[in-house]
Coordinates of C-alpha atoms and ligand atoms in Angstrom, one line a residue:
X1 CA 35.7 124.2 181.2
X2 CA 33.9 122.2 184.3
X3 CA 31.8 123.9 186.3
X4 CA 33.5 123.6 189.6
X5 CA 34.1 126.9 191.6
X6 CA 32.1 127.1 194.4
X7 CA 32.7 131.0 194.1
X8 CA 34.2 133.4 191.7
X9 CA 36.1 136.5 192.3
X10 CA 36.6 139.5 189.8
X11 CA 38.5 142.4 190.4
X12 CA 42.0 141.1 192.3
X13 CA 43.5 144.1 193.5
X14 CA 44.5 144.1 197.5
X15 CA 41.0 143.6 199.0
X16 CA 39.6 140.9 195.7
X17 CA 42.7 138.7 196.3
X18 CA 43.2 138.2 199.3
X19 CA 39.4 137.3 199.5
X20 CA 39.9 135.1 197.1
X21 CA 42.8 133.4 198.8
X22 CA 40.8 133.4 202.0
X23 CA 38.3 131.6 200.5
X24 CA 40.7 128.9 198.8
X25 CA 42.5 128.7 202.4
X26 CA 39.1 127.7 203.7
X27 CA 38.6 124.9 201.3
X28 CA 36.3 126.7 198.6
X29 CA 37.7 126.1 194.8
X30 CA 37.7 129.8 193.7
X31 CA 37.1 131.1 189.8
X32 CA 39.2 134.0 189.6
X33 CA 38.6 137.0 186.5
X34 CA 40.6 140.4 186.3
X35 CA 40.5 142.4 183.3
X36 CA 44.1 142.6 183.2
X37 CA 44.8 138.9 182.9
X38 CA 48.7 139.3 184.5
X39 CA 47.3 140.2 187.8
X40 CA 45.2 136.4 187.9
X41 CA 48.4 135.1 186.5
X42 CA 50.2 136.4 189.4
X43 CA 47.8 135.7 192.2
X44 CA 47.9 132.0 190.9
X45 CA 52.1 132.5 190.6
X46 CA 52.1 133.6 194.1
X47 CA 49.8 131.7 196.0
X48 CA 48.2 129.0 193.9
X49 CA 49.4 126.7 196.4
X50 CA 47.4 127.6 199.1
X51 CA 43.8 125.9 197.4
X52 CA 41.9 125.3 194.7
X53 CA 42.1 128.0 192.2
X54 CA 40.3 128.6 188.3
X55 CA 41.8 130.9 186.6
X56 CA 39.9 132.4 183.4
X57 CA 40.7 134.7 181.3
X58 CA 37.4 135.8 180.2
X59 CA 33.4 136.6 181.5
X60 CA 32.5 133.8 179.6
X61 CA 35.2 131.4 181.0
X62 CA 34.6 132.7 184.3
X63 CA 30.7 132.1 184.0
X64 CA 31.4 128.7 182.5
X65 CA 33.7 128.1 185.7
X66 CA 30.8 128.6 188.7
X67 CA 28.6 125.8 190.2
X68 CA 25.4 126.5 189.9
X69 CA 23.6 128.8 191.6
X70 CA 26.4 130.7 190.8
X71 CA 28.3 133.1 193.2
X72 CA 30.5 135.9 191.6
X73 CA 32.1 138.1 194.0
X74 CA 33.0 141.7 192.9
X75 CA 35.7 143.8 194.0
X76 CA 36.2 146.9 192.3
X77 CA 35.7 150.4 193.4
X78 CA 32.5 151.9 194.4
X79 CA 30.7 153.3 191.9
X80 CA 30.4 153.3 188.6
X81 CA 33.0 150.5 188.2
X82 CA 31.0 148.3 190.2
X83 CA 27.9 149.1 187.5
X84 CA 30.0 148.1 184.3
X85 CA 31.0 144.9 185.6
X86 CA 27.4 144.0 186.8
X87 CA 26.0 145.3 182.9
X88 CA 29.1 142.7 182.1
X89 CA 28.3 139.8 183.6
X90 CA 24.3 140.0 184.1
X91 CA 23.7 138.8 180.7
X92 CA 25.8 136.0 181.7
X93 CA 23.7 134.8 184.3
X94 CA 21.0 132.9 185.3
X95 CA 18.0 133.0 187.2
X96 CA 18.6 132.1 191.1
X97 CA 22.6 133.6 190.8
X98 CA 24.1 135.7 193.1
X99 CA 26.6 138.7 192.4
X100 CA 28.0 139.8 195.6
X101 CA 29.2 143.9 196.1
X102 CA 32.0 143.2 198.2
X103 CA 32.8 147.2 197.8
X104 CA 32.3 150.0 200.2
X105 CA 28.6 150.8 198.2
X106 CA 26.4 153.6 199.0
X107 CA 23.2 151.9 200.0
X108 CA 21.4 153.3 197.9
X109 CA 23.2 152.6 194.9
X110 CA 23.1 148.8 196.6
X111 CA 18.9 149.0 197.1
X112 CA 19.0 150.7 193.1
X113 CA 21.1 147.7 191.9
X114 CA 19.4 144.8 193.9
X115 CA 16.2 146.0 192.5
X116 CA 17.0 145.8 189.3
X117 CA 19.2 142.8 189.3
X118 CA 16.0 141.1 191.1
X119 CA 13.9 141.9 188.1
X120 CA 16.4 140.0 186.1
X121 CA 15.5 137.1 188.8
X122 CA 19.2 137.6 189.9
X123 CA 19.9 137.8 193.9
X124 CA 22.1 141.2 194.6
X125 CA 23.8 140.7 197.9
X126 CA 25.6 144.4 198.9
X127 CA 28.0 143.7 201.4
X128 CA 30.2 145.2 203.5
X129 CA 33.8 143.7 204.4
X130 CA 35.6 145.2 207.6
X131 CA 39.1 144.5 208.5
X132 CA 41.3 145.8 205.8
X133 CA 43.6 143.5 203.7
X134 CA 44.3 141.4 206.6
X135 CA 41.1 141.3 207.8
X136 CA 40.0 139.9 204.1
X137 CA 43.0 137.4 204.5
X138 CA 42.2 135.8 207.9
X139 CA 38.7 136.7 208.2
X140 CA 37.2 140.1 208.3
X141 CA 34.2 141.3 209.8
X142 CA 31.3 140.7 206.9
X143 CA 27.5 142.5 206.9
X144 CA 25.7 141.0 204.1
X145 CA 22.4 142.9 202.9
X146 CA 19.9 141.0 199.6
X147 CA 17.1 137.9 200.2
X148 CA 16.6 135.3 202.7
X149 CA 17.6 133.0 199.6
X150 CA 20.9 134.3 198.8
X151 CA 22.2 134.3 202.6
X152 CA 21.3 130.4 202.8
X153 CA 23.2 130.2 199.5
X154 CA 26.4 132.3 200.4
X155 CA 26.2 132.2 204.4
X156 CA 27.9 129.2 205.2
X157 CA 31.1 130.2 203.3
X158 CA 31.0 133.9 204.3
X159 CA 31.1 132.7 207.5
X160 CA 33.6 130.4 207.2
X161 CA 35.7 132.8 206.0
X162 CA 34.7 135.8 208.5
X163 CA 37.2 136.1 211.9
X164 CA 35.6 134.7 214.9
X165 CA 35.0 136.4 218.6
X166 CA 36.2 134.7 221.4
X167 CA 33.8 132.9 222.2
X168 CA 34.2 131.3 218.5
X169 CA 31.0 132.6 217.1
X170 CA 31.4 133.8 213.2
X171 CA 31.2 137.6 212.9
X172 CA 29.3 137.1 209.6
X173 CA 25.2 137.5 210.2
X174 CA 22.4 138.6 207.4
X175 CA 21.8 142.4 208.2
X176 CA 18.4 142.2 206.0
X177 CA 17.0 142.9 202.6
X178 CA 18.8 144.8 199.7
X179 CA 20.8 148.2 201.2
X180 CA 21.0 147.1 204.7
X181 CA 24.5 145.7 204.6
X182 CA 26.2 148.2 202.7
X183 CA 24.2 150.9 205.1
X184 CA 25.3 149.1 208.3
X185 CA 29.1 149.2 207.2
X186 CA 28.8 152.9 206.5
X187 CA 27.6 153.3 209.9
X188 CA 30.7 151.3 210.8
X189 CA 32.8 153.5 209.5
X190 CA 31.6 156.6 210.7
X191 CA 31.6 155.1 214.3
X192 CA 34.9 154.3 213.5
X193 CA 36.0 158.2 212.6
X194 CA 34.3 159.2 215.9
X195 CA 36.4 156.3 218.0
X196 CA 39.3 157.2 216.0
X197 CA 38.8 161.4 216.8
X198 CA 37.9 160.5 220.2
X199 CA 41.3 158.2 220.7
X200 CA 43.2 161.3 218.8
X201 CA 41.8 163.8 221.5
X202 CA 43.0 161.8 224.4
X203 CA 46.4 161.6 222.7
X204 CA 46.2 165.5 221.9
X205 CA 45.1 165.9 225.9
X206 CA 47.6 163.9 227.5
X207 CA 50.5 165.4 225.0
X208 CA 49.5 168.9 225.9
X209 CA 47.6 169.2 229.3
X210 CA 49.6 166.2 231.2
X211 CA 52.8 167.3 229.3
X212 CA 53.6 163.5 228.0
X213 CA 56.0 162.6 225.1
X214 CA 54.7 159.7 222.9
X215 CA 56.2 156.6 224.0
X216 CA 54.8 157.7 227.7
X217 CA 51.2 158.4 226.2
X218 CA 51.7 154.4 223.9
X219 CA 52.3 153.2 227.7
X220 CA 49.1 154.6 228.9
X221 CA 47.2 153.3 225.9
X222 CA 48.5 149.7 226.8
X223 CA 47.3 149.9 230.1
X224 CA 44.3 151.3 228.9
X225 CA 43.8 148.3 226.2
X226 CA 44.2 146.2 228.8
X227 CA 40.6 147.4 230.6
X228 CA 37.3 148.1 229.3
X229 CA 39.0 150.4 226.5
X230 CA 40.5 147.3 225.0
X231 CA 40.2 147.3 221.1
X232 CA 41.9 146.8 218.0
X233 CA 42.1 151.0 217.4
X234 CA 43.9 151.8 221.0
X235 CA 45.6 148.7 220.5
X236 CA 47.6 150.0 216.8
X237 CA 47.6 153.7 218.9
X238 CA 50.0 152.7 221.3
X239 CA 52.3 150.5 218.6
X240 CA 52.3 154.1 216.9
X241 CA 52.7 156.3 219.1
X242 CA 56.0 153.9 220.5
X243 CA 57.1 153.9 217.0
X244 CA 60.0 155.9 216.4
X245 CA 61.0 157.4 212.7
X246 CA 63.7 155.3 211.4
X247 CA 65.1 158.3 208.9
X248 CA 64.7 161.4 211.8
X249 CA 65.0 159.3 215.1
X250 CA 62.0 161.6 216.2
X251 CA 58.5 159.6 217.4
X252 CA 56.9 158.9 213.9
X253 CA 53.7 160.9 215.3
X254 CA 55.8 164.2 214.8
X255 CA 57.1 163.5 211.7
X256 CA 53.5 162.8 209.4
X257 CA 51.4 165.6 208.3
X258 CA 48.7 166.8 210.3
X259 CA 45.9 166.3 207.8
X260 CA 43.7 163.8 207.9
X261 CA 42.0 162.4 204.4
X262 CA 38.8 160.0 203.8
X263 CA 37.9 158.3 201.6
X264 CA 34.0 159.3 202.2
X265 CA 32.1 156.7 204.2
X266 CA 32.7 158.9 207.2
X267 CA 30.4 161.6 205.5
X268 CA 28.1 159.4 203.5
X269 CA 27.1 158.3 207.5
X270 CA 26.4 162.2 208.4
X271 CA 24.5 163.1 205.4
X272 CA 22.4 159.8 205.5
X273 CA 21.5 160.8 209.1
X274 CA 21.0 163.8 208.5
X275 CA 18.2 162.8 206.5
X276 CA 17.4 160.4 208.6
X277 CA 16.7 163.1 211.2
X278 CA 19.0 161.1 213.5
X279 CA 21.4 163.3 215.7
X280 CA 24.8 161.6 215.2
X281 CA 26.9 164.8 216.4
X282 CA 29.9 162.6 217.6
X283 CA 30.0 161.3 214.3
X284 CA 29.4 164.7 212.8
X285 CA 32.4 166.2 214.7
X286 CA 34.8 163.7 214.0
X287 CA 34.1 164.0 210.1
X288 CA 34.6 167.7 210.3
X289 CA 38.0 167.4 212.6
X290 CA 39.5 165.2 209.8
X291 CA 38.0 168.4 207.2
X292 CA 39.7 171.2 209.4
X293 CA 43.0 169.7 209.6
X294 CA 43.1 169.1 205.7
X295 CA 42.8 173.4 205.7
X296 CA 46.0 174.1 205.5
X297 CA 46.0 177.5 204.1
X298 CA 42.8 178.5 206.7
X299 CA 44.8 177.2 209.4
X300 CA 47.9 178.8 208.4
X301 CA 45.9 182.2 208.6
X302 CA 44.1 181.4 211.8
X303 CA 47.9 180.6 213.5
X304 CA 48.3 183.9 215.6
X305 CA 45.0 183.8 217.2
X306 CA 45.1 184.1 221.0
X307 CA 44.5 181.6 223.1
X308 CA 45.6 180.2 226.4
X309 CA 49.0 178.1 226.8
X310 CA 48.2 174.6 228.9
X311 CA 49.9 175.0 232.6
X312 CA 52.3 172.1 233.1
X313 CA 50.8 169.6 235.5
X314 CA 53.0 167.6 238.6
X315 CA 53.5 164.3 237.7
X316 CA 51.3 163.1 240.2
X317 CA 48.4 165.7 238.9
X318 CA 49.1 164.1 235.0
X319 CA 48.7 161.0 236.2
X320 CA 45.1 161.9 237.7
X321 CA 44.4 163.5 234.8
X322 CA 45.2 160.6 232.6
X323 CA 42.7 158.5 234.6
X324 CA 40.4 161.3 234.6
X325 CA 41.4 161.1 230.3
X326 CA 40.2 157.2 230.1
X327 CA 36.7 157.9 231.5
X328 CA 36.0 160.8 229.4
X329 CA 37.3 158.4 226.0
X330 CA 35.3 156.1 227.6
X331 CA 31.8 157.4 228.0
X332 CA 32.3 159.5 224.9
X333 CA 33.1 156.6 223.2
X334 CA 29.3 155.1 224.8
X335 CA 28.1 158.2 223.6
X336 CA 29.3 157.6 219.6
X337 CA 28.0 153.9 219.9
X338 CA 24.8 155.1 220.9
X339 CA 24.4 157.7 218.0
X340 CA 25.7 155.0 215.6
X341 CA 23.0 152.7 216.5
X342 CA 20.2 155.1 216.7
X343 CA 20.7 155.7 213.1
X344 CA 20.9 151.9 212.1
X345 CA 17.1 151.5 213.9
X346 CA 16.3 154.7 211.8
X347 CA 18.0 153.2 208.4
X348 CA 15.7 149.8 209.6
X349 CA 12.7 151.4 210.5
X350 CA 12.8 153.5 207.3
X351 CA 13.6 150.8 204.6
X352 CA 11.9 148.0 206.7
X353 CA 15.1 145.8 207.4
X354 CA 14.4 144.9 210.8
X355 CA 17.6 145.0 211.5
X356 CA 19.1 142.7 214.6
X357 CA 20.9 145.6 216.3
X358 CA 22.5 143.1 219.1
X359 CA 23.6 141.2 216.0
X360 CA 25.5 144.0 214.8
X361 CA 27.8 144.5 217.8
X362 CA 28.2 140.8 218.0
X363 CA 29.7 140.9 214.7
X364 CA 31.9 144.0 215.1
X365 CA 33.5 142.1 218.2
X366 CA 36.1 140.2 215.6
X367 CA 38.0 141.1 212.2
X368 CA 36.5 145.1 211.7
X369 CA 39.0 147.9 212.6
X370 CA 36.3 149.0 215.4
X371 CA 36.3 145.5 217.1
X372 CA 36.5 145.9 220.8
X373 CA 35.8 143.7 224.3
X374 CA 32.9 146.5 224.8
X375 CA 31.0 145.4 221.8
X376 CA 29.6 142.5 224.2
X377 CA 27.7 145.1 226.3
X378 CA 25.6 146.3 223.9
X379 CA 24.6 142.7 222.6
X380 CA 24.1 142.6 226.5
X381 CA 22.0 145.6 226.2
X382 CA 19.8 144.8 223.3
X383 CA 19.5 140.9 224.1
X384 CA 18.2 142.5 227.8
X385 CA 15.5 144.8 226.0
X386 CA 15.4 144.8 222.0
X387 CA 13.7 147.7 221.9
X388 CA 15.9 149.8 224.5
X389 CA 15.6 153.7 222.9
X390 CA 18.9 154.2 223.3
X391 CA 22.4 152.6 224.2
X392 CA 22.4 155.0 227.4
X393 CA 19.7 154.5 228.8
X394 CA 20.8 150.3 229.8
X395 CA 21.2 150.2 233.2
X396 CA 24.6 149.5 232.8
X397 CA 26.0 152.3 230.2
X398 CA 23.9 154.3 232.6
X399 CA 25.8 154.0 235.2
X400 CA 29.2 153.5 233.7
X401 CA 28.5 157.4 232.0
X402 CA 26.9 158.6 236.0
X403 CA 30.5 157.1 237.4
X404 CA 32.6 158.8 234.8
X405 CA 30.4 162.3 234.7
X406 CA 32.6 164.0 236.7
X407 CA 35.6 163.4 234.9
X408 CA 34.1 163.6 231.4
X409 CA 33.3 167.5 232.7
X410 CA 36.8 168.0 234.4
X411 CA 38.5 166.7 231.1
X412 CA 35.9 169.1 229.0
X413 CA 36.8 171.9 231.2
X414 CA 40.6 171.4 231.3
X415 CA 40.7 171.8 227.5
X416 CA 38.5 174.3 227.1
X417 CA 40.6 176.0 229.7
X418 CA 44.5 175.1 227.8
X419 CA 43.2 175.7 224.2
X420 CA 43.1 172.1 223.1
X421 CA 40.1 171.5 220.8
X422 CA 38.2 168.6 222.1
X423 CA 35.2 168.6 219.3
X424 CA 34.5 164.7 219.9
X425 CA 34.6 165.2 223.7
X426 CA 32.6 168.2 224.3
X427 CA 30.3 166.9 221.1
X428 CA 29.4 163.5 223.3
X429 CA 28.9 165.4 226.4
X430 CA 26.3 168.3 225.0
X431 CA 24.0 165.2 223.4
X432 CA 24.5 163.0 227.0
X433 CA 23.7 166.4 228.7
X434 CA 20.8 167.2 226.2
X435 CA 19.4 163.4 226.2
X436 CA 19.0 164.1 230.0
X437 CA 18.0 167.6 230.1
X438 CA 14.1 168.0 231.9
X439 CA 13.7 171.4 229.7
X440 CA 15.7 172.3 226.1
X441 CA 15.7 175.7 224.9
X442 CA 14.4 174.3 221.7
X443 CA 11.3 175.9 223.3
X444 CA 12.9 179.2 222.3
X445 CA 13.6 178.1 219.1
X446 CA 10.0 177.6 218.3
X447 CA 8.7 180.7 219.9
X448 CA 11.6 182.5 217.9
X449 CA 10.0 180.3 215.0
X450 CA 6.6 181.3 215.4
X451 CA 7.4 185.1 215.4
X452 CA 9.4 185.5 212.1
X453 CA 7.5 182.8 209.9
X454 CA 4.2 182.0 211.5
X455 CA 5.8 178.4 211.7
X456 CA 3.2 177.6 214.7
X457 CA 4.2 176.0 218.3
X458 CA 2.8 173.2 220.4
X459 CA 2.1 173.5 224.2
X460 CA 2.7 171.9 227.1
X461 CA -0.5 172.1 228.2
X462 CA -2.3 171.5 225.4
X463 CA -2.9 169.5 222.4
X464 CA -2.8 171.1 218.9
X465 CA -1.0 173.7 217.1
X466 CA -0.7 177.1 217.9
X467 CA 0.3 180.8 216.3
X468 CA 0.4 183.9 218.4
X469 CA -0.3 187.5 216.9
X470 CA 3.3 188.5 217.6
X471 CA 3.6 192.6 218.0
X472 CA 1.1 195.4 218.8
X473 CA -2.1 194.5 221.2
X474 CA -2.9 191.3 220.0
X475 CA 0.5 190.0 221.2
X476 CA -1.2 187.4 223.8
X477 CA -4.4 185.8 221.2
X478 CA -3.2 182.0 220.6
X479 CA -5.0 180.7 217.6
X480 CA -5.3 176.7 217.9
Ligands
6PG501 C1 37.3 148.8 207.3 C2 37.6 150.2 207.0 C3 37.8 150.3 205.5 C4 38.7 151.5 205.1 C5 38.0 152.8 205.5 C6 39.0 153.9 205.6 O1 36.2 148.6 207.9 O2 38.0 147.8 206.9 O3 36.7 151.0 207.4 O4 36.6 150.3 204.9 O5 39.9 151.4 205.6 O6 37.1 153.1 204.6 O7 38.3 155.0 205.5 P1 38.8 156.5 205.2 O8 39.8 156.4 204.1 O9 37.6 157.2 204.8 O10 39.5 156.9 206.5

């Protein structure tokens, strides 16, 4: 066998071959392994025309097939999949090679693996792949973590292969050393469970506060899409919520279960912040909507509690409302963007990535499932002042959220007032209203602290820490 493959692919289910093809498309001659040899057999059946393509039948073949420093590209399913192939193939390598987790990896596993593949003198390059099977087809969204060396290696082709934004820039950049890819496309995804509740609570609000049937509420979405809202997720809402069920005749909303699943990135992104201290309650909210509605048998028991029935509004008033609707999806939505990227500087300040956060968003802008015309404002943003504390506090976000305040509240109130749960919402508004607040009650919390468990309380007057002799006469003696 000649060593000609520029790259090699192993593991060629949905998300590995159409990767693979994407590369070929693009020009690359591609090595292709699967442990179940028919599946190589029939990507080459299927689309062998479409470019260059080796197909091998085993590690060693594989191996022998990659030009030097070899790439090998694996795409199998988190965990410990992805460690047997890497104890497979390892031995097979050679110092300065790549192996490339194209997998949704926990971080961590990616910074445990990079070490010790880097000991081996191997490059470990974690990275994350947005965009779903089309998206690995005709270019996803790619965040590539490992060394300097392996991006000037692999970057060319990844983003040759990655979609482009508009303005025809690849949306393929080097997020930093070892986890930082994997961690950035968890974040990704648990931004993209907050825009998703968020677009599901708008639905839910213009359904049962403005009193719209579906194929109204897609009509809304397309003018929406057609603003500053416009993104791939409202764009697929309104195609589904105009869908009608071909076996019922009923819109296909009504007819699918009400229970969300996931497939975990969602929560991996709340637990990491939660240890990361960052408040991602958006985020947090979202994760736990998609966990209520899977209750069946809770909800079920819960059914005949009371609660209000929505008033039907006057067309005229539902069409307010529905404008009133779009501001509050949109500054919540600034809100979850913020959170997300507050706990991407936190990942990068903690594992010293030094992560390009206006880098990010220029990349999300083509192939991910959370790509969106927005996305350009917060490169804006961060380009303006890389070390802005938060997303909300650019001048512009600023006063986008000021201008849509009023509604955000109106659209809070009106369903808290009807009974419709609006976690996301009311979530976005409490951290925008707690960001701003001159005084939290957190002071309570540490007076309350210092009473039961000594815990100690700073002052606003003073530096150090403080205890008071709670109860009896010594009540007021502060010891610093
Ligand atoms: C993407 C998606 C992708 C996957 C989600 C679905 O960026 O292409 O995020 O990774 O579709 O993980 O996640 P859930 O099954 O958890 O909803």
């Amino acid at each position: 066998m000649s060593t000609q493959a520029d790259i090699g692919v192993t593991g060629l289910a949905v998300m590995g071959g159409n990767l693979a093809r994407n590369f070929a498309r693009n020009g690359y001659t591609v090595a292709l392994y699967n442990r179940t040899a028919a599946r190589t057999r029939a990507l080459v059946d299927e689309h062998g025309d479409e470019g260059a393509f080796v197909a091998t039948e085993t590690p060693e073949e594989f191996v022998a097939a990659l030009k030097r420093p070899r790439r090998l590209l694996v795409m199998v399913k988190a965990g410990e999949a992805t460690d047997a192939v890497i104890r497979q193939f390892a031995p097979l390598l050679e110092e300065g090679d790549v192996i490339i987790d194209g997998g949704n990896a926990h971080f961590e596993d990616t910074r445990r693996r990079e070490r010790e593949l880097r000991e081996q003198g191997l490059h470990f390059v974690g990275t994350g792949v947005s965009g779903g099977e089309e998206g690995a087809l005709n270019g996803p969204s790619i965040m590539p973590g490992g060394s300097k060396e392996s991006w000037q290696s692999l970057g060319p082709m990844l983003e040759k292969i990655s979609a482009k934004a508009e303005d025809g820039a690849p949306c393929a950049t080097h997020i930093g050393p070892d986890g930082a890819g994997h961690f950035v496309k968890m974040v990704h995804n648990g931004i993209e469970y907050a825009d998703m509740q968020l677009i599901a609570e708008a639905y839910d609000l213009l359904r049962r506060v403005a009193g719209y049937e579906p194929a109204r509420i897609a009509e809304v979405f397309r003018t929406w899409n057609t603003g500053r809202l416009d993104s791939y997720l409202i764009e697929i809402t309104a195609q589904v919520l105009a869908h009608t069920d071909a076996a019922t005749g009923r819109p296909f909303v009504d007819v699918v279960l009400d229970q969300a699943e996931q497939k975990g990135t969602g929560r991996w992104t709340v637990q990491t912040a939660l240890d990361l201290g960052v408040p991602v309650s958006g985020i947090a909210e979202a994760v736990f909507a998609r966990s209520l509605s899977g209750h069946a048998d809770l909800r079920e028991a819960s059914r005949e509690l009371a609660g209000p029935r929505p008033t039907p509004l006057s067309e005229e008033a539902a069409a307010a409302f529905a404008d009133q609707v779009e501001q509050a999806l949109y500054a919540s939505k600034v809100v979850s963007y913020t959170q997300g990227f507050h706990q991407i500087a936190a990942g990068s300040q903690t594992y010293d990535w030094d992560v390009d956060l206006g880098r990010v968003a220029s990349i999300w802008r083509g192939g991910c499932i959370i790509r969106a015309a927005f996305l350009d404002r917060i490169t804006a943003a961060y380009d303006k002042d890389p070390a802005l504390p938060s997303l909300l506090s650019d001048e512009r976000f600023a006063e986008e959220t000021a201008a849509a305040q009023d509604d955000w509240r109106a659209v809070v109130s009106a369903a808290v007032q009807g009974g419709v749960p609006v976690p996301g919402f009311s979530a976005a508004l409490a951290y925008y209203d707690a960001l701003r607040a001159e005084r939290l009650p957190a002071a309570l919390t540490q007076a309350q602290r210092d009473f039961f468990g000594a815990h100690t309380y700073r002052r606003t007057d003073r530096d150090g820490a403080f205890h008071t002799q709670w109860g009896g006469d010594r009540s007021e003696a502060d010891a610093g």
